[in-house]
Structure formats: structure tokens, C-alpha cells
Amino acid sequence: MSISHADHHAAEGAERDVRRQHQTSHAAVAPGEIAVGVVIGRASEYFDFFTYGIASVLVFPSVFFPFLNQLDGILLAFTIFSFAFIARPIGTTLFMAIQRNWSRGTKLTAALFLLGTSTVCIAFLPANTSHGYAVIVILAVLRFLQGIALGGSWDGLPSLLSLNAPKHRRGWYAMLGQLGAPTGFLIAASLFLFLNTQLSREDFLGWGWRYPFFVAFAINVVALFARLRLVVTEEYTQLLEEGQLEPIGIIEMVRAQGYNLFIGAFAALASYALFHIVTIFPLSWISLTRSQDINNVLIVQIVGAFVAILATVASGVIADKVGRRNTLGTMAVLIGLFAIASPWLLGGGKVAQDAFLVIGFALLGLSYGQAAGTVTANFARRFRYTGAALTSDFAWLVGAAFAPLVALGLSQRFGLGAVSLYLLSGVACTLLALRINRALETDKNKA
């Protein structure tokens, strides 16, 4: 992606205009104000991703891969689904360079414009009636661009929030940014449920599914202005400079604190693996087995999203009492127990499947609520801005990118017990990474 000098000057002019509006007030940006920006920004991004994820099961196999059977169509859709997570670290690297050479406002505007545009362009793709490859290639490119944009949309607000939160409430403020995930899923699932129940199957596959992708663009515009209003202010700039939150080059970052990237990606693996196991994978499994109506599944998942929101909030309270690392470790153990019970729940009747979803969402909220800040706090201040972004990128790549694809492929070939082993491997990685993180912290304190 290239940005012309005219675009650069226009972005700088917009940034200066917003700063002038705030120069009359030099009050510090309150943690609560930062938190609002974080929640709005993350919710818009997750809405984009869950819109694609749900459509991968309900829409894409019939519209874009009609020449394949349902299972192979969903597997192909899940393969393309992973492209965005592969692209995220690339996007972070690219847009960090844009910020260093231009400005935060330019970077954020370009990233969110790319995210909204690549998402809405999916809505304009024609049905693949000719059984050709052109539409599939374009879909894959747009999905990759979504990942580039999401990597570039990092605004540093979670890191700033962590640094400015009261010491005894860091768990509480760490979970605020994570609320965007269940909120984004809640909105996306509700919209698909409404369209799927109000339209005929023919109308839904013909044009109805496109509407959420149009909505995604509008939400991104709102999120852009909400975040720009904060990130280009004089107060925010001062806080970034005081916190030494710089867009460090990736090579320098890896050389200096690459071990923290590795530990951070694996410390949250159980949580990130569970993420798509309870949101996207059950839609595919139940759709293929036809064990209950897919609209009923969406309803239960919407209830589960509400449960996840409450559980995410609860994780902040728990973490401030027992510690974020202890919370994440305990939740990993509970996810392991959930994984063992999963074959009997998801493979059972409607009540058992509903229990799988609600329990899974509850565990997701409790674990994911503290997944972001547990290890990124180990980064030196100068590296935390870039380190937090890349840790998140690699956690999604290692833990969640291939989860729907692997879970569906393994379950169809070996049964649901394979999904249990997949989740348990994530739990083992989380516990090992937390153990290493604790040992490194102990050695640092001794030194």
C-alpha cells in the first residue's frame, strides 16, 4: 500500500484541526475515556471478523463453492478464513512503518479505511455460478487485506490504558478492551439471525447475507472518528511520549525482546483456541450433522455472548484479587476440563449442545478477559506499544487462525475426541508459557 503526499498532508491537516480543538484543555486523558475508545475500536473490528466467520458456514459454501459438497465447502471457507490471521503481523509491520514516517492519524485512517473497504467489497462479489476460480481468488485477497488492515489498526490504547490504570485495578482495566470480542460477536450473530429468520432461503443467499458486510463499513466509519477524536489529541500524544510508547521497528523489537513475543503468544493459547471453538466451529458441526436448527444455535450463541460479557467483567474483579497470571492459569485448567467433556456435550442432544455453548462462552469470557495484559506487561515501556500489537497478532495466528479448520477436519475424520485433544494441547502450552514467564520474572527480581 502507498500513501500519496496529498493524502499525507490532508491527514496531517485533519490531525492538526482536531488537536487545536483540544488545546484549550490540558487535562490528562482519564482511564475511563481511554477505555471507551478501546471498546468501540475492538467491537468494530470483531464485528468485521465475525461477520466473515458466520458467513463462512451459512453462506460461502453455497454462494462461492457450489461445486463442492457442504463439508468441503466449509473447509475451504475456513482455509480462507485463516488468511487474515496470517496477514496480521505483516499489517502491523507495514503500518508501524507508516506511523514512523507519517503520523498516528494517517496510520489509523488508512488501516480502518482498508478494513472497511475490503469487508464491504465482499458484499459486491457475485455468486460463483460459473464454478470458476476468479471469485474465490478475489475473496481470498480481500480476506488477506482484512488481516493487513486489522494489524495496522493498532492504536496503542490498551497499552496506554494499562500504564495509566491504578495499580490495584489493572485486571479491571485490562478486561475492558476484551469486551469488544463478545460485543462484536453479539451484533454479528444477531444480524445474521434476523436476516435468516425474516428472509426466505433464496433471498438470504441471494442478497440478504450481503447486508452485514455493508453495516461493517458504516461501523468502521463511526469507530474511526471515535478513535481519532482521542488518539490525535495533545493529551494522548503527551501520554504516549511519557510512557515511551513508540512504534519500534520489528527487527529491533525481536532482537531486544523476542522471547516475550513467544511467551505472550503461547500464554493465551488456550483462550484463543477456545475462541473459535465456541463461536464458529459449532455452527459448522451442527450444520453438517443437522442435529438442531441453525437459528436455534444462533439464539443460544447470542445468549452465550451476553454470558461472555458478564464473565469478562468478572475476570477483571477476579484478576485484581488473585492476580492476572493466576486467573489465566486457573481458567486454562477449567478449559482443559471443558475440553474433556466436549465430546459428550457437543455430540449429545439439543440440551447438551446448548450447555456446551453457554459454558464455553462463560469460560471464554473469564479467560479471554485477561489474555491480553498478562504477559505484555513484561515488555519494557519503549517496546510495549509494538510488543503488545505483535503478541496479539501471533496469539491469534497460533491459537485461533486454524482452529475452525482443524477442529472440523479432525472431528469429521476422527470424531469429537480429536477436538478435545486439540484444546488440551492449547491448555498445555498456556500452562507451560505461564510457568516460563513466572520463572523469568523471578530471575529478574533476583537480579
Tab-separated table of C-alpha atoms in Angstrom:
chain	number	residue	atom	x	y	z
A	1	MET	CA	0.000	0.000	0.000
A	2	SER	CA	1.299	3.506	-0.794
A	3	ILE	CA	0.131	6.844	0.595
A	4	SER	CA	0.485	9.929	-1.600
A	5	HIS	CA	1.899	13.237	-0.310
A	6	ALA	CA	-1.527	14.803	-0.853
A	7	ASP	CA	-3.157	12.192	1.358
A	8	HIS	CA	-0.394	12.680	3.902
A	9	HIS	CA	-0.897	16.455	4.055
A	10	ALA	CA	-4.675	16.009	4.247
A	11	ALA	CA	-4.341	13.570	7.160
A	12	GLU	CA	-1.887	15.898	8.914
A	13	GLY	CA	-4.278	18.805	8.411
A	14	ALA	CA	-7.152	16.836	9.910
A	15	GLU	CA	-4.941	15.846	12.826
A	16	ARG	CA	-3.916	19.464	13.446
A	17	ASP	CA	-7.549	20.572	13.356
A	18	VAL	CA	-8.528	18.034	15.994
A	19	ARG	CA	-5.556	18.984	18.154
A	20	ARG	CA	-6.487	22.683	18.012
A	21	GLN	CA	-9.909	21.806	19.359
A	22	HIS	CA	-8.262	20.238	22.436
A	23	GLN	CA	-5.506	22.779	23.071
A	24	THR	CA	-7.703	24.784	25.377
A	25	SER	CA	-7.792	21.851	27.788
A	26	HIS	CA	-4.637	20.205	29.021
A	27	ALA	CA	-6.274	17.817	31.449
A	28	ALA	CA	-4.941	14.305	31.402
A	29	VAL	CA	-6.878	11.701	29.490
A	30	ALA	CA	-8.761	9.659	32.088
A	31	PRO	CA	-8.526	5.853	32.000
A	32	GLY	CA	-12.303	5.743	31.536
A	33	GLU	CA	-12.078	7.839	28.383
A	34	ILE	CA	-9.321	5.613	27.001
A	35	ALA	CA	-11.447	2.556	27.836
A	36	VAL	CA	-14.370	3.865	25.763
A	37	GLY	CA	-12.089	4.241	22.749
A	38	VAL	CA	-10.735	0.743	23.271
A	39	VAL	CA	-14.167	-0.914	23.491
A	40	ILE	CA	-15.559	0.927	20.446
A	41	GLY	CA	-12.488	0.167	18.363
A	42	ARG	CA	-12.307	-3.509	19.243
A	43	ALA	CA	-16.039	-4.116	18.859
A	44	SER	CA	-15.983	-2.744	15.294
A	45	GLU	CA	-13.010	-4.932	14.349
A	46	TYR	CA	-14.512	-8.085	15.836
A	47	PHE	CA	-17.828	-7.395	14.109
A	48	ASP	CA	-15.986	-7.451	10.770
A	49	PHE	CA	-14.280	-10.721	11.596
A	50	PHE	CA	-17.317	-12.499	12.986
A	51	THR	CA	-19.407	-11.373	10.028
A	52	TYR	CA	-16.961	-13.218	7.810
A	53	GLY	CA	-16.744	-16.187	10.202
A	54	ILE	CA	-20.507	-16.758	10.401
A	55	ALA	CA	-20.865	-16.301	6.637
A	56	SER	CA	-18.173	-18.968	6.164
A	57	VAL	CA	-20.697	-21.511	7.423
A	58	LEU	CA	-24.089	-20.110	6.460
A	59	VAL	CA	-23.309	-18.501	3.108
A	60	PHE	CA	-19.995	-19.065	1.375
A	61	PRO	CA	-20.232	-22.843	0.718
A	62	SER	CA	-23.462	-22.329	-1.243
A	63	VAL	CA	-22.652	-18.979	-2.877
A	64	PHE	CA	-18.941	-19.245	-3.707
A	65	PHE	CA	-18.218	-23.006	-3.642
A	66	PRO	CA	-21.402	-24.608	-5.055
A	67	PHE	CA	-19.304	-27.200	-6.923
A	68	LEU	CA	-18.163	-28.724	-3.596
A	69	ASN	CA	-20.140	-30.737	-1.075
A	70	GLN	CA	-21.100	-28.923	2.129
A	71	LEU	CA	-18.186	-30.247	4.195
A	72	ASP	CA	-15.527	-29.404	1.631
A	73	GLY	CA	-17.141	-26.011	1.029
A	74	ILE	CA	-16.948	-25.130	4.720
A	75	LEU	CA	-13.371	-26.413	4.967
A	76	LEU	CA	-12.355	-24.224	2.016
A	77	ALA	CA	-14.128	-21.243	3.594
A	78	PHE	CA	-12.266	-21.896	6.869
A	79	THR	CA	-8.978	-22.085	4.968
A	80	ILE	CA	-9.569	-18.621	3.538
A	81	PHE	CA	-10.768	-17.535	6.992
A	82	SER	CA	-7.246	-18.159	8.302
A	83	PHE	CA	-5.637	-15.802	5.743
A	84	ALA	CA	-6.487	-12.706	7.781
A	85	PHE	CA	-4.623	-14.029	10.804
A	86	ILE	CA	-1.597	-14.880	8.675
A	87	ALA	CA	-1.653	-11.299	7.365
A	88	ARG	CA	-1.944	-9.565	10.746
A	89	PRO	CA	1.772	-9.485	11.659
A	90	ILE	CA	2.507	-8.215	8.140
A	91	GLY	CA	-0.052	-5.449	8.615
A	92	THR	CA	1.435	-4.478	11.964
A	93	THR	CA	4.913	-4.267	10.447
A	94	LEU	CA	3.738	-2.219	7.461
A	95	PHE	CA	1.630	0.256	9.397
A	96	MET	CA	4.219	0.745	12.149
A	97	ALA	CA	6.487	1.990	9.360
A	98	ILE	CA	3.701	4.274	8.124
A	99	GLN	CA	3.327	5.738	11.605
A	100	ARG	CA	7.062	6.348	11.915
A	101	ASN	CA	7.162	8.150	8.555
A	102	TRP	CA	3.825	9.976	8.724
A	103	SER	CA	1.617	10.027	11.817
A	104	ARG	CA	-0.741	8.010	14.011
A	105	GLY	CA	-3.716	9.705	12.374
A	106	THR	CA	-2.534	8.704	8.895
A	107	LYS	CA	-1.879	5.150	10.018
A	108	LEU	CA	-5.233	4.660	11.743
A	109	THR	CA	-7.239	6.313	8.960
A	110	ALA	CA	-5.569	4.207	6.266
A	111	ALA	CA	-5.921	0.965	8.244
A	112	LEU	CA	-9.602	1.386	9.090
A	113	PHE	CA	-10.398	2.566	5.568
A	114	LEU	CA	-8.722	-0.568	4.223
A	115	LEU	CA	-10.556	-2.757	6.742
A	116	GLY	CA	-13.952	-1.277	5.910
A	117	THR	CA	-13.338	-1.296	2.168
A	118	SER	CA	-12.068	-4.877	1.989
A	119	THR	CA	-15.040	-6.007	4.092
A	120	VAL	CA	-17.698	-4.179	2.088
A	121	CYS	CA	-16.169	-5.349	-1.202
A	122	ILE	CA	-17.014	-8.920	-0.197
A	123	ALA	CA	-20.676	-7.884	-0.324
A	124	PHE	CA	-20.310	-6.986	-4.003
A	125	LEU	CA	-18.854	-10.339	-5.048
A	126	PRO	CA	-21.184	-12.195	-7.422
A	127	ALA	CA	-22.288	-15.736	-6.786
A	128	ASN	CA	-19.894	-18.237	-8.316
A	129	THR	CA	-22.416	-19.673	-10.784
A	130	SER	CA	-19.761	-20.399	-13.402
A	131	HIS	CA	-17.806	-22.570	-10.950
A	132	GLY	CA	-14.669	-20.592	-11.775
A	133	TYR	CA	-11.764	-19.539	-9.605
A	134	ALA	CA	-11.777	-15.762	-10.108
A	135	VAL	CA	-14.352	-15.047	-7.381
A	136	ILE	CA	-12.561	-17.386	-4.961
A	137	VAL	CA	-9.221	-15.671	-5.577
A	138	ILE	CA	-10.772	-12.230	-5.045
A	139	LEU	CA	-12.417	-13.432	-1.820
A	140	ALA	CA	-9.050	-14.742	-0.590
A	141	VAL	CA	-7.325	-11.439	-1.436
A	142	LEU	CA	-10.000	-9.413	0.346
A	143	ARG	CA	-9.714	-11.644	3.401
A	144	PHE	CA	-5.936	-11.189	3.407
A	145	LEU	CA	-6.416	-7.408	3.185
A	146	GLN	CA	-8.747	-7.576	6.189
A	147	GLY	CA	-5.868	-9.047	8.170
A	148	ILE	CA	-3.393	-6.445	6.910
A	149	ALA	CA	-5.802	-3.714	7.986
A	150	LEU	CA	-6.522	-5.214	11.390
A	151	GLY	CA	-2.816	-5.451	12.108
A	152	GLY	CA	-2.457	-1.816	11.106
A	153	SER	CA	-5.354	-0.598	13.218
A	154	TRP	CA	-3.387	-0.954	16.464
A	155	ASP	CA	-3.729	2.397	18.246
A	156	GLY	CA	-1.839	1.662	21.470
A	157	LEU	CA	-4.891	2.421	23.600
A	158	PRO	CA	-4.781	-0.890	25.555
A	159	SER	CA	-1.113	-0.322	26.439
A	160	LEU	CA	-1.837	3.259	27.434
A	161	LEU	CA	-4.800	2.107	29.474
A	162	SER	CA	-2.644	-0.452	31.296
A	163	LEU	CA	0.038	2.124	32.124
A	164	ASN	CA	-2.469	4.690	33.404
A	165	ALA	CA	-4.728	2.324	35.325
A	166	PRO	CA	-4.476	2.308	39.136
A	167	LYS	CA	-2.117	-0.470	40.219
A	168	HIS	CA	-4.763	-2.290	42.250
A	169	ARG	CA	-7.233	-2.231	39.327
A	170	ARG	CA	-5.081	-3.281	36.382
A	171	GLY	CA	-7.032	-6.508	35.932
A	172	TRP	CA	-10.244	-4.498	35.674
A	173	TYR	CA	-8.885	-2.133	33.057
A	174	ALA	CA	-7.176	-4.961	31.151
A	175	MET	CA	-10.522	-6.665	30.572
A	176	LEU	CA	-12.211	-3.539	29.157
A	177	GLY	CA	-10.524	-3.864	25.786
A	178	GLN	CA	-11.518	-7.534	25.638
A	179	LEU	CA	-15.218	-6.645	25.851
A	180	GLY	CA	-15.077	-5.815	22.158
A	181	ALA	CA	-14.919	-9.514	21.221
A	182	PRO	CA	-18.226	-10.763	22.695
A	183	THR	CA	-19.869	-7.447	21.764
A	184	GLY	CA	-18.790	-7.774	18.139
A	185	PHE	CA	-19.993	-11.375	18.015
A	186	LEU	CA	-23.282	-10.439	19.650
A	187	ILE	CA	-24.037	-7.818	16.994
A	188	ALA	CA	-22.935	-10.017	14.078
A	189	ALA	CA	-24.865	-13.102	15.248
A	190	SER	CA	-27.997	-11.034	15.954
A	191	LEU	CA	-27.912	-9.518	12.489
A	192	PHE	CA	-27.492	-12.885	10.778
A	193	LEU	CA	-30.241	-14.389	12.933
A	194	PHE	CA	-32.638	-11.591	11.985
A	195	LEU	CA	-31.904	-11.928	8.270
A	196	ASN	CA	-32.011	-15.723	8.306
A	197	THR	CA	-35.394	-15.790	10.051
A	198	GLN	CA	-37.047	-12.936	8.156
A	199	LEU	CA	-35.971	-13.880	4.633
A	200	SER	CA	-36.549	-16.954	2.553
A	201	ARG	CA	-33.553	-19.188	1.959
A	202	GLU	CA	-33.381	-17.963	-1.636
A	203	ASP	CA	-33.447	-14.268	-0.670
A	204	PHE	CA	-30.951	-14.761	2.154
A	205	LEU	CA	-28.411	-16.423	-0.154
A	206	GLY	CA	-29.246	-14.047	-2.988
A	207	TRP	CA	-28.841	-10.686	-1.261
A	208	GLY	CA	-29.653	-10.803	2.447
A	209	TRP	CA	-26.225	-12.062	3.570
A	210	ARG	CA	-24.592	-9.016	1.981
A	211	TYR	CA	-26.226	-6.564	4.375
A	212	PRO	CA	-23.944	-7.281	7.404
A	213	PHE	CA	-20.916	-6.507	5.247
A	214	PHE	CA	-22.400	-3.106	4.366
A	215	VAL	CA	-23.101	-2.499	8.052
A	216	ALA	CA	-19.474	-3.318	8.828
A	217	PHE	CA	-18.303	-0.403	6.693
A	218	ALA	CA	-20.634	2.029	8.495
A	219	ILE	CA	-19.499	0.775	11.902
A	220	ASN	CA	-15.868	1.252	10.898
A	221	VAL	CA	-16.518	4.880	9.966
A	222	VAL	CA	-18.062	5.536	13.391
A	223	ALA	CA	-15.191	3.721	15.116
A	224	LEU	CA	-12.628	5.704	13.119
A	225	PHE	CA	-13.923	9.065	14.302
A	226	ALA	CA	-14.374	7.813	17.869
A	227	ARG	CA	-10.746	6.725	17.999
A	228	LEU	CA	-9.296	9.668	16.069
A	229	ARG	CA	-11.037	12.001	18.489
A	230	LEU	CA	-8.813	10.540	21.191
A	231	VAL	CA	-5.564	9.392	19.596
A	232	VAL	CA	-4.671	12.675	17.847
A	233	THR	CA	-5.232	14.873	20.878
A	234	GLU	CA	-2.396	16.712	22.551
A	235	GLU	CA	-3.082	14.883	25.821
A	236	TYR	CA	-2.860	11.444	24.176
A	237	THR	CA	0.381	12.364	22.418
A	238	GLN	CA	1.869	13.522	25.707
A	239	LEU	CA	0.834	10.325	27.460
A	240	LEU	CA	2.403	8.223	24.702
A	241	GLU	CA	5.645	10.175	24.954
A	242	GLU	CA	5.703	9.972	28.745
A	243	GLY	CA	5.049	6.236	28.544
A	244	GLN	CA	7.759	5.870	25.889
A	245	LEU	CA	5.240	4.013	23.707
A	246	GLU	CA	6.982	4.096	20.350
A	247	PRO	CA	6.353	2.294	17.029
A	248	ILE	CA	9.605	0.343	17.256
A	249	GLY	CA	10.846	-1.444	14.148
A	250	ILE	CA	10.052	-5.155	14.109
A	251	ILE	CA	13.662	-6.313	13.737
A	252	GLU	CA	14.753	-4.234	16.728
A	253	MET	CA	11.742	-5.474	18.670
A	254	VAL	CA	12.522	-9.155	18.016
A	255	ARG	CA	16.208	-8.752	18.831
A	256	ALA	CA	15.538	-6.957	22.092
A	257	GLN	CA	12.536	-8.827	23.499
A	258	GLY	CA	11.567	-11.552	21.073
A	259	TYR	CA	11.249	-14.053	23.920
A	260	ASN	CA	8.342	-12.032	25.322
A	261	LEU	CA	6.563	-12.296	21.968
A	262	PHE	CA	6.934	-16.070	22.064
A	263	ILE	CA	5.786	-16.414	25.669
A	264	GLY	CA	2.902	-13.979	25.153
A	265	ALA	CA	1.594	-15.819	22.103
A	266	PHE	CA	1.549	-19.176	23.906
A	267	ALA	CA	0.421	-17.922	27.324
A	268	ALA	CA	-3.033	-17.160	25.953
A	269	LEU	CA	-3.217	-20.142	23.588
A	270	ALA	CA	-5.967	-21.976	25.486
A	271	SER	CA	-8.167	-18.888	25.455
A	272	TYR	CA	-7.603	-18.102	21.782
A	273	ALA	CA	-8.146	-21.709	20.723
A	274	LEU	CA	-11.409	-21.800	22.673
A	275	PHE	CA	-12.463	-18.561	20.978
A	276	HIS	CA	-13.413	-20.102	17.630
A	277	ILE	CA	-14.269	-23.486	19.106
A	278	VAL	CA	-17.371	-21.972	20.745
A	279	THR	CA	-18.215	-19.315	18.129
A	280	ILE	CA	-17.551	-20.589	14.592
A	281	PHE	CA	-16.887	-24.331	14.857
A	282	PRO	CA	-20.243	-25.308	16.500
A	283	LEU	CA	-22.135	-23.638	13.640
A	284	SER	CA	-20.308	-25.858	11.157
A	285	TRP	CA	-20.623	-29.057	13.206
A	286	ILE	CA	-24.345	-28.664	13.897
A	287	SER	CA	-24.997	-27.516	10.330
A	288	LEU	CA	-23.388	-30.678	8.983
A	289	THR	CA	-24.961	-33.079	11.496
A	290	ARG	CA	-28.345	-31.300	11.317
A	291	SER	CA	-28.820	-32.088	14.997
A	292	GLN	CA	-30.837	-28.894	15.503
A	293	ASP	CA	-31.991	-25.820	13.618
A	294	ILE	CA	-29.172	-23.380	12.927
A	295	ASN	CA	-31.312	-20.414	14.037
A	296	ASN	CA	-31.657	-22.032	17.467
A	297	VAL	CA	-27.869	-22.290	17.619
A	298	LEU	CA	-27.519	-18.581	16.841
A	299	ILE	CA	-30.034	-17.746	19.586
A	300	VAL	CA	-28.081	-19.769	22.164
A	301	GLN	CA	-24.828	-18.195	20.981
A	302	ILE	CA	-26.322	-14.736	21.419
A	303	VAL	CA	-27.245	-15.699	24.979
A	304	GLY	CA	-23.726	-17.054	25.337
A	305	ALA	CA	-22.285	-13.730	24.149
A	306	PHE	CA	-24.170	-11.950	26.935
A	307	VAL	CA	-22.774	-14.509	29.388
A	308	ALA	CA	-19.281	-13.894	27.967
A	309	ILE	CA	-19.652	-10.141	28.504
A	310	LEU	CA	-20.579	-10.699	32.154
A	311	ALA	CA	-17.769	-13.236	32.553
A	312	THR	CA	-15.260	-10.816	31.008
A	313	VAL	CA	-16.276	-8.177	33.538
A	314	ALA	CA	-15.984	-10.754	36.320
A	315	SER	CA	-12.461	-11.621	35.150
A	316	GLY	CA	-11.375	-8.077	35.967
A	317	VAL	CA	-12.634	-8.387	39.536
A	318	ILE	CA	-11.094	-11.832	39.989
A	319	ALA	CA	-7.737	-10.815	38.488
A	320	ASP	CA	-7.421	-7.837	40.825
A	321	LYS	CA	-7.889	-10.170	43.785
A	322	VAL	CA	-5.755	-13.162	42.800
A	323	GLY	CA	-3.543	-11.787	40.011
A	324	ARG	CA	-3.867	-11.862	36.230
A	325	ARG	CA	-1.446	-14.743	35.722
A	326	ASN	CA	-3.159	-16.899	38.357
A	327	THR	CA	-6.506	-16.131	36.749
A	328	LEU	CA	-5.286	-17.141	33.292
A	329	GLY	CA	-3.705	-20.335	34.642
A	330	THR	CA	-6.816	-21.346	36.565
A	331	MET	CA	-9.010	-20.704	33.528
A	332	ALA	CA	-6.675	-22.839	31.413
A	333	VAL	CA	-7.223	-25.753	33.789
A	334	LEU	CA	-11.001	-25.249	33.608
A	335	ILE	CA	-10.808	-25.093	29.800
A	336	GLY	CA	-8.977	-28.423	29.964
A	337	LEU	CA	-11.837	-29.959	31.955
A	338	PHE	CA	-14.301	-28.453	29.491
A	339	ALA	CA	-12.313	-29.964	26.626
A	340	ILE	CA	-12.601	-33.442	28.180
A	341	ALA	CA	-16.383	-33.064	28.465
A	342	SER	CA	-16.820	-31.529	24.998
A	343	PRO	CA	-17.450	-34.752	23.012
A	344	TRP	CA	-20.356	-35.712	25.268
A	345	LEU	CA	-21.797	-32.197	25.195
A	346	LEU	CA	-21.460	-31.279	21.532
A	347	GLY	CA	-22.170	-34.832	20.437
A	348	GLY	CA	-25.289	-35.055	22.592
A	349	GLY	CA	-28.783	-33.740	22.095
A	350	LYS	CA	-30.009	-30.166	21.912
A	351	VAL	CA	-29.770	-29.529	25.666
A	352	ALA	CA	-26.210	-30.872	25.828
A	353	GLN	CA	-25.164	-28.786	22.795
A	354	ASP	CA	-26.701	-25.661	24.309
A	355	ALA	CA	-24.816	-26.349	27.535
A	356	PHE	CA	-21.589	-26.687	25.528
A	357	LEU	CA	-22.151	-23.226	24.031
A	358	VAL	CA	-23.128	-21.397	27.215
A	359	ILE	CA	-20.394	-22.979	29.356
A	360	GLY	CA	-17.877	-22.391	26.588
A	361	PHE	CA	-18.787	-18.703	26.315
A	362	ALA	CA	-18.541	-18.314	30.098
A	363	LEU	CA	-15.045	-19.811	30.152
A	364	LEU	CA	-14.115	-17.720	27.137
A	365	GLY	CA	-15.092	-14.510	28.910
A	366	LEU	CA	-13.232	-15.417	32.098
A	367	SER	CA	-10.044	-16.403	30.266
A	368	TYR	CA	-10.024	-14.010	27.322
A	369	GLY	CA	-10.752	-11.112	29.665
A	370	GLN	CA	-7.176	-11.340	30.983
A	371	ALA	CA	-5.459	-12.839	27.935
A	372	ALA	CA	-4.067	-9.561	26.613
A	373	GLY	CA	-2.330	-7.962	29.581
A	374	THR	CA	-0.856	-10.912	31.465
A	375	VAL	CA	2.460	-11.123	29.626
A	376	THR	CA	2.634	-7.873	27.642
A	377	ALA	CA	3.233	-6.077	30.939
A	378	ASN	CA	6.698	-7.697	30.878
A	379	PHE	CA	7.776	-5.581	27.917
A	380	ALA	CA	9.981	-2.605	28.678
A	381	ARG	CA	7.967	0.574	28.219
A	382	ARG	CA	9.737	1.510	24.997
A	383	PHE	CA	8.810	-1.827	23.415
A	384	ARG	CA	5.300	-2.205	24.824
A	385	TYR	CA	3.485	-0.379	22.007
A	386	THR	CA	4.856	-2.642	19.286
A	387	GLY	CA	5.235	-5.664	21.567
A	388	ALA	CA	1.576	-5.704	22.589
A	389	ALA	CA	0.484	-5.476	18.953
A	390	LEU	CA	2.714	-8.323	17.770
A	391	THR	CA	1.909	-10.509	20.791
A	392	SER	CA	-1.776	-10.219	19.935
A	393	ASP	CA	-1.062	-10.947	16.265
A	394	PHE	CA	0.908	-14.106	17.000
A	395	ALA	CA	-1.545	-15.281	19.663
A	396	TRP	CA	-4.355	-15.096	17.107
A	397	LEU	CA	-2.198	-16.783	14.469
A	398	VAL	CA	-1.028	-19.663	16.665
A	399	GLY	CA	-4.180	-20.122	18.710
A	400	ALA	CA	-7.199	-19.131	16.634
A	401	ALA	CA	-6.372	-18.846	12.930
A	402	PHE	CA	-6.723	-22.530	12.108
A	403	ALA	CA	-8.973	-23.584	14.993
A	404	PRO	CA	-12.230	-23.915	12.975
A	405	LEU	CA	-10.431	-25.648	10.105
A	406	VAL	CA	-8.515	-28.079	12.327
A	407	ALA	CA	-11.455	-28.772	14.642
A	408	LEU	CA	-13.870	-29.501	11.796
A	409	GLY	CA	-11.354	-31.535	9.806
A	410	LEU	CA	-10.304	-33.635	12.797
A	411	SER	CA	-13.855	-34.127	14.095
A	412	GLN	CA	-15.092	-35.343	10.724
A	413	ARG	CA	-12.209	-37.778	10.374
A	414	PHE	CA	-11.592	-38.940	13.940
A	415	GLY	CA	-14.619	-37.779	15.939
A	416	LEU	CA	-15.097	-35.057	18.547
A	417	GLY	CA	-12.458	-36.593	20.789
A	418	ALA	CA	-9.858	-35.081	18.466
A	419	VAL	CA	-11.244	-31.620	19.242
A	420	SER	CA	-10.695	-32.349	22.930
A	421	LEU	CA	-7.056	-33.186	22.280
A	422	TYR	CA	-6.681	-30.013	20.226
A	423	LEU	CA	-7.997	-27.866	23.074
A	424	LEU	CA	-5.925	-29.766	25.640
A	425	SER	CA	-2.770	-29.059	23.643
A	426	GLY	CA	-3.600	-25.349	23.908
A	427	VAL	CA	-4.069	-25.703	27.655
A	428	ALA	CA	-0.678	-27.409	27.993
A	429	CYS	CA	1.013	-24.627	26.010
A	430	THR	CA	-0.635	-21.957	28.159
A	431	LEU	CA	0.412	-23.547	31.442
A	432	LEU	CA	3.970	-24.087	30.197
A	433	ALA	CA	4.277	-20.494	28.938
A	434	LEU	CA	2.949	-19.102	32.222
A	435	ARG	CA	5.428	-21.267	34.122
A	436	ILE	CA	8.306	-19.937	31.996
A	437	ASN	CA	7.020	-16.395	32.406
A	438	ARG	CA	6.943	-16.776	36.190
A	439	ALA	CA	10.487	-18.211	36.208
A	440	LEU	CA	11.820	-15.336	34.100
A	441	GLU	CA	10.140	-12.817	36.362
A	442	THR	CA	11.636	-14.493	39.444
A	443	ASP	CA	15.118	-14.467	37.910
A	444	LYS	CA	14.698	-10.787	37.019
A	445	ASN	CA	13.695	-9.934	40.598
A	446	LYS	CA	16.694	-11.858	41.985
A	447	ALA	CA	18.993	-9.995	39.649
